[in-house]
Amino acid sequence: MVLDDFLEHALLPAWHRNGIGMIGAFKPLTNDTAVQKTLYVITPFRDAAQAESMEEALNSDEQFQEKGKAYVQAPWDQPPYDRMEKTWVKAFRFAPQMNRPRLTGPKAEHIYEFRSYEGPTESLYRSKVHMFNEGGEIPLFERLGFNAIFYGEVLLGARQPNLVYMTSFNNREEREAHWKAFFDAPEWKALVAKPEYQHNVSKADIVLMRAAPYSDY
């Protein structure tokens, strides 16, 4: 596959050479049956300036241009993808850094869960962000060992107002057990009952994924 080859041998190595670490590449479990396949690439930039500088760095990187030739110079009638969507996410104040998950067992069994929570209004969306930060939802995830990779607010993207986060588990069974513990936790029951946190999510999307072989995770 041209896209996988490009990511593994050209783009990720080039980003690594330019100081970008912990790049995640993930494929939804539903890819096996979906007509249109999806691939998520999670890239931790320090700031907008670093992200902007990457295009110039890649344009002048001869190794990248050579290794990625099939992708970079793909003909118009054989594109390597149907559609690309980029989303700019700002880390939550209570979780400013991306974390490498502490997982054990076979990598092929690891489950990565990407969640997207859209708010019905900007004000109600802010209450959900507050719920994660000051409200204590992040500490609860930490106490229960959800191995969260990041939490963030969508600043630029197709869906807004919106927050996204990703957790990780050794396997599917562990994921189910962790979510049961979460919903049974006294902290969650108290938090979700507070009036200020009512009706602050209008749409929730959940995507379960596995890491690509070349992913840093």
mmCIF file of C-alpha atoms in Angstrom:
data_model
loop_
_atom_site.group_PDB
_atom_site.id
_atom_site.type_symbol
_atom_site.label_atom_id
_atom_site.label_comp_id
_atom_site.label_asym_id
_atom_site.label_seq_id
_atom_site.Cartn_x
_atom_site.Cartn_y
_atom_site.Cartn_z
ATOM 1 C CA MET A 1 0.000 0.000 0.000
ATOM 2 C CA VAL A 2 1.490 3.316 -1.091
ATOM 3 C CA LEU A 3 0.262 5.234 1.961
ATOM 4 C CA ASP A 4 1.632 2.741 4.501
ATOM 5 C CA ASP A 5 4.962 2.587 2.683
ATOM 6 C CA PHE A 6 5.133 6.380 2.593
ATOM 7 C CA LEU A 7 4.445 6.722 6.305
ATOM 8 C CA GLU A 8 6.826 3.953 7.354
ATOM 9 C CA HIS A 9 9.799 4.723 5.128
ATOM 10 C CA ALA A 10 9.483 8.434 4.316
ATOM 11 C CA LEU A 11 7.273 10.649 6.471
ATOM 12 C CA LEU A 12 7.750 9.275 9.995
ATOM 13 C CA PRO A 13 11.548 8.971 9.618
ATOM 14 C CA ALA A 14 11.700 12.529 8.223
ATOM 15 C CA TRP A 15 9.639 13.876 11.104
ATOM 16 C CA HIS A 16 11.891 12.010 13.531
ATOM 17 C CA ARG A 17 14.946 13.603 11.941
ATOM 18 C CA ASN A 18 13.325 16.979 12.554
ATOM 19 C CA GLY A 19 12.721 16.367 16.238
ATOM 20 C CA ILE A 20 9.151 15.040 16.189
ATOM 21 C CA GLY A 21 8.790 12.020 18.438
ATOM 22 C CA MET A 22 6.000 9.688 19.539
ATOM 23 C CA ILE A 23 4.082 9.692 16.264
ATOM 24 C CA GLY A 24 1.106 7.375 16.309
ATOM 25 C CA ALA A 25 -0.422 5.660 13.273
ATOM 26 C CA PHE A 26 -3.668 3.797 13.881
ATOM 27 C CA LYS A 27 -6.246 1.867 11.867
ATOM 28 C CA PRO A 28 -9.851 1.353 13.048
ATOM 29 C CA LEU A 29 -10.923 -2.217 13.743
ATOM 30 C CA THR A 30 -13.787 -1.638 11.310
ATOM 31 C CA ASN A 31 -11.310 -1.243 8.432
ATOM 32 C CA ASP A 32 -11.558 -4.991 7.858
ATOM 33 C CA THR A 33 -15.160 -4.668 6.668
ATOM 34 C CA ALA A 34 -15.402 -1.006 5.634
ATOM 35 C CA VAL A 35 -15.520 -0.065 1.978
ATOM 36 C CA GLN A 36 -13.600 3.125 2.696
ATOM 37 C CA LYS A 37 -10.520 2.528 4.851
ATOM 38 C CA THR A 38 -9.350 5.079 7.409
ATOM 39 C CA LEU A 39 -5.943 5.786 8.922
ATOM 40 C CA TYR A 40 -5.260 8.170 11.817
ATOM 41 C CA VAL A 41 -1.849 9.817 12.258
ATOM 42 C CA ILE A 42 -1.331 11.574 15.610
ATOM 43 C CA THR A 43 1.582 14.023 15.547
ATOM 44 C CA PRO A 44 2.734 16.010 18.634
ATOM 45 C CA PHE A 45 3.955 19.453 17.572
ATOM 46 C CA ARG A 46 5.291 21.866 20.198
ATOM 47 C CA ASP A 47 3.442 24.776 18.613
ATOM 48 C CA ALA A 48 2.060 26.087 15.325
ATOM 49 C CA ALA A 49 5.465 27.357 14.242
ATOM 50 C CA GLN A 50 6.990 23.885 14.414
ATOM 51 C CA ALA A 51 4.123 22.413 12.414
ATOM 52 C CA GLU A 52 4.422 25.133 9.786
ATOM 53 C CA SER A 53 8.181 24.589 9.455
ATOM 54 C CA MET A 54 7.741 20.901 8.603
ATOM 55 C CA GLU A 55 6.588 21.509 5.029
ATOM 56 C CA GLU A 56 9.729 23.472 4.203
ATOM 57 C CA ALA A 57 11.888 20.862 5.953
ATOM 58 C CA LEU A 58 10.343 18.045 3.918
ATOM 59 C CA ASN A 59 10.692 19.935 0.657
ATOM 60 C CA SER A 60 14.447 20.210 1.218
ATOM 61 C CA ASP A 61 14.900 16.655 2.575
ATOM 62 C CA GLU A 62 16.386 14.587 -0.257
ATOM 63 C CA GLN A 63 16.000 11.327 1.641
ATOM 64 C CA PHE A 64 12.320 12.036 2.201
ATOM 65 C CA GLN A 65 11.794 12.922 -1.457
ATOM 66 C CA GLU A 66 13.469 9.702 -2.603
ATOM 67 C CA LYS A 67 11.832 7.344 -0.105
ATOM 68 C CA GLY A 68 8.427 8.941 -0.618
ATOM 69 C CA LYS A 69 8.562 9.228 -4.408
ATOM 70 C CA ALA A 70 5.603 6.923 -5.092
ATOM 71 C CA TYR A 71 3.418 9.077 -2.828
ATOM 72 C CA VAL A 72 4.842 12.518 -3.559
ATOM 73 C CA GLN A 73 4.784 12.017 -7.332
ATOM 74 C CA ALA A 74 1.619 9.912 -7.530
ATOM 75 C CA PRO A 75 -0.274 10.484 -10.829
ATOM 76 C CA TRP A 76 -3.634 12.197 -10.832
ATOM 77 C CA ASP A 77 -5.519 9.004 -11.687
ATOM 78 C CA GLN A 78 -3.803 6.894 -8.986
ATOM 79 C CA PRO A 79 -3.927 9.011 -5.811
ATOM 80 C CA PRO A 80 -2.731 7.315 -2.591
ATOM 81 C CA TYR A 81 -5.893 8.349 -0.720
ATOM 82 C CA ASP A 82 -9.485 9.445 -1.365
ATOM 83 C CA ARG A 83 -9.593 12.328 1.117
ATOM 84 C CA MET A 84 -7.382 13.909 3.762
ATOM 85 C CA GLU A 85 -8.618 15.741 6.842
ATOM 86 C CA LYS A 86 -6.362 17.656 9.235
ATOM 87 C CA THR A 87 -7.366 18.580 12.767
ATOM 88 C CA TRP A 88 -5.427 20.922 15.052
ATOM 89 C CA VAL A 89 -5.803 20.001 18.723
ATOM 90 C CA LYS A 90 -4.669 22.004 21.762
ATOM 91 C CA ALA A 91 -3.720 19.953 24.826
ATOM 92 C CA PHE A 92 -5.874 20.278 27.935
ATOM 93 C CA ARG A 93 -4.427 22.451 30.680
ATOM 94 C CA PHE A 94 -4.464 19.528 33.127
ATOM 95 C CA ALA A 95 -2.817 17.190 30.570
ATOM 96 C CA PRO A 96 -0.279 19.317 28.638
ATOM 97 C CA GLN A 97 1.912 16.451 27.403
ATOM 98 C CA MET A 98 1.284 13.384 25.281
ATOM 99 C CA ASN A 99 2.068 10.133 27.081
ATOM 100 C CA ARG A 100 3.500 6.881 25.824
ATOM 101 C CA PRO A 101 1.105 4.121 26.929
ATOM 102 C CA ARG A 102 2.365 1.536 29.399
ATOM 103 C CA LEU A 103 1.081 -1.601 27.692
ATOM 104 C CA THR A 104 2.142 -5.232 27.953
ATOM 105 C CA GLY A 105 1.412 -8.377 25.982
ATOM 106 C CA PRO A 106 1.277 -8.773 22.189
ATOM 107 C CA LYS A 107 1.119 -5.483 20.288
ATOM 108 C CA ALA A 108 -1.421 -7.033 17.926
ATOM 109 C CA GLU A 109 -3.904 -7.220 20.830
ATOM 110 C CA HIS A 110 -3.469 -3.651 22.045
ATOM 111 C CA ILE A 111 -6.567 -1.486 21.725
ATOM 112 C CA TYR A 112 -6.476 2.291 21.212
ATOM 113 C CA GLU A 113 -9.720 4.139 21.810
ATOM 114 C CA PHE A 114 -10.281 7.526 20.187
ATOM 115 C CA ARG A 115 -13.247 9.527 21.492
ATOM 116 C CA SER A 116 -14.773 12.720 20.133
ATOM 117 C CA TYR A 117 -17.288 14.736 22.155
ATOM 118 C CA GLU A 118 -19.169 17.538 20.393
ATOM 119 C CA GLY A 119 -21.014 20.156 22.421
ATOM 120 C CA PRO A 120 -24.452 21.566 21.556
ATOM 121 C CA THR A 121 -23.218 25.130 22.198
ATOM 122 C CA GLU A 122 -19.859 26.749 22.955
ATOM 123 C CA SER A 123 -20.897 27.370 26.556
ATOM 124 C CA LEU A 124 -21.978 23.783 27.172
ATOM 125 C CA TYR A 125 -18.849 22.536 25.430
ATOM 126 C CA ARG A 126 -16.748 24.608 27.858
ATOM 127 C CA SER A 127 -18.477 22.881 30.755
ATOM 128 C CA LYS A 128 -17.390 19.487 29.379
ATOM 129 C CA VAL A 129 -13.792 20.707 29.094
ATOM 130 C CA HIS A 130 -14.059 21.954 32.698
ATOM 131 C CA MET A 131 -15.444 18.545 33.679
ATOM 132 C CA PHE A 132 -12.272 16.886 32.407
ATOM 133 C CA ASN A 133 -9.908 19.410 33.972
ATOM 134 C CA GLU A 134 -11.128 21.099 37.142
ATOM 135 C CA GLY A 135 -13.989 18.630 37.545
ATOM 136 C CA GLY A 136 -11.666 15.673 38.016
ATOM 137 C CA GLU A 137 -12.424 13.394 35.078
ATOM 138 C CA ILE A 138 -8.736 13.224 34.072
ATOM 139 C CA PRO A 139 -7.580 12.165 37.582
ATOM 140 C CA LEU A 140 -10.268 9.469 37.561
ATOM 141 C CA PHE A 141 -8.937 8.093 34.261
ATOM 142 C CA GLU A 142 -5.449 8.120 35.782
ATOM 143 C CA ARG A 143 -6.547 6.353 38.966
ATOM 144 C CA LEU A 144 -8.219 3.603 36.978
ATOM 145 C CA GLY A 145 -5.218 3.067 34.662
ATOM 146 C CA PHE A 146 -6.744 4.064 31.320
ATOM 147 C CA ASN A 147 -3.294 4.783 29.854
ATOM 148 C CA ALA A 148 -4.465 8.012 28.243
ATOM 149 C CA ILE A 149 -2.244 9.271 25.422
ATOM 150 C CA PHE A 150 -3.721 12.765 25.137
ATOM 151 C CA TYR A 151 -6.706 14.990 25.836
ATOM 152 C CA GLY A 152 -7.330 18.093 23.759
ATOM 153 C CA GLU A 153 -9.601 20.772 22.386
ATOM 154 C CA VAL A 154 -10.200 20.937 18.639
ATOM 155 C CA LEU A 155 -9.144 24.408 17.479
ATOM 156 C CA LEU A 156 -9.308 23.740 13.733
ATOM 157 C CA GLY A 157 -11.219 20.882 12.172
ATOM 158 C CA ALA A 158 -14.479 19.768 10.634
ATOM 159 C CA ARG A 159 -16.348 19.297 13.907
ATOM 160 C CA GLN A 160 -16.706 22.083 16.460
ATOM 161 C CA PRO A 161 -17.097 22.748 19.296
ATOM 162 C CA ASN A 162 -15.352 19.484 20.007
ATOM 163 C CA LEU A 163 -12.871 17.790 22.310
ATOM 164 C CA VAL A 164 -10.988 14.576 21.603
ATOM 165 C CA TYR A 165 -8.926 12.133 23.626
ATOM 166 C CA MET A 166 -7.302 8.733 23.295
ATOM 167 C CA THR A 167 -6.914 5.926 25.829
ATOM 168 C CA SER A 168 -5.209 2.536 25.432
ATOM 169 C CA PHE A 169 -5.558 -1.001 26.734
ATOM 170 C CA ASN A 170 -3.702 -4.312 26.582
ATOM 171 C CA ASN A 171 -6.674 -5.999 24.927
ATOM 172 C CA ARG A 172 -10.415 -5.772 24.291
ATOM 173 C CA GLU A 173 -11.348 -7.498 27.548
ATOM 174 C CA GLU A 174 -9.286 -5.052 29.594
ATOM 175 C CA ARG A 175 -10.979 -2.152 27.855
ATOM 176 C CA GLU A 176 -14.441 -3.452 28.797
ATOM 177 C CA ALA A 177 -13.363 -3.967 32.416
ATOM 178 C CA HIS A 178 -11.902 -0.463 32.676
ATOM 179 C CA TRP A 179 -15.046 1.216 31.391
ATOM 180 C CA LYS A 180 -17.199 -0.776 33.811
ATOM 181 C CA ALA A 181 -14.965 0.380 36.660
ATOM 182 C CA PHE A 182 -15.229 3.956 35.389
ATOM 183 C CA PHE A 183 -19.031 4.040 35.296
ATOM 184 C CA ASP A 184 -19.215 2.308 38.696
ATOM 185 C CA ALA A 185 -16.757 4.745 40.309
ATOM 186 C CA PRO A 186 -18.199 7.021 43.029
ATOM 187 C CA GLU A 187 -16.265 9.978 41.571
ATOM 188 C CA TRP A 188 -17.990 9.575 38.208
ATOM 189 C CA LYS A 189 -21.448 9.163 39.697
ATOM 190 C CA ALA A 190 -20.971 12.350 41.731
ATOM 191 C CA LEU A 191 -19.496 14.258 38.782
ATOM 192 C CA VAL A 192 -22.163 13.353 36.228
ATOM 193 C CA ALA A 193 -24.915 14.329 38.675
ATOM 194 C CA LYS A 194 -23.750 17.946 39.046
ATOM 195 C CA PRO A 195 -26.143 20.491 37.494
ATOM 196 C CA GLU A 196 -23.349 22.434 35.802
ATOM 197 C CA TYR A 197 -22.345 19.373 33.781
ATOM 198 C CA GLN A 198 -25.745 18.429 32.358
ATOM 199 C CA HIS A 199 -26.386 18.128 28.593
ATOM 200 C CA ASN A 200 -22.855 19.174 27.627
ATOM 201 C CA VAL A 201 -22.336 16.502 24.926
ATOM 202 C CA SER A 202 -24.554 16.474 21.840
ATOM 203 C CA LYS A 203 -22.664 13.823 19.877
ATOM 204 C CA ALA A 204 -20.071 11.242 20.932
ATOM 205 C CA ASP A 205 -18.042 9.177 18.488
ATOM 206 C CA ILE A 206 -15.977 6.184 19.592
ATOM 207 C CA VAL A 207 -13.365 4.550 17.359
ATOM 208 C CA LEU A 208 -11.460 1.439 18.467
ATOM 209 C CA MET A 209 -8.144 1.023 16.686
ATOM 210 C CA ARG A 210 -4.922 -0.950 16.456
ATOM 211 C CA ALA A 211 -1.509 0.594 15.931
ATOM 212 C CA ALA A 212 0.131 0.173 12.543
ATOM 213 C CA PRO A 213 3.390 -1.859 12.652
ATOM 214 C CA TYR A 214 5.449 1.301 12.071
ATOM 215 C CA SER A 215 3.657 3.377 14.736
ATOM 216 C CA ASP A 216 5.763 4.691 17.634
ATOM 217 C CA TYR A 217 3.117 3.285 19.992
#
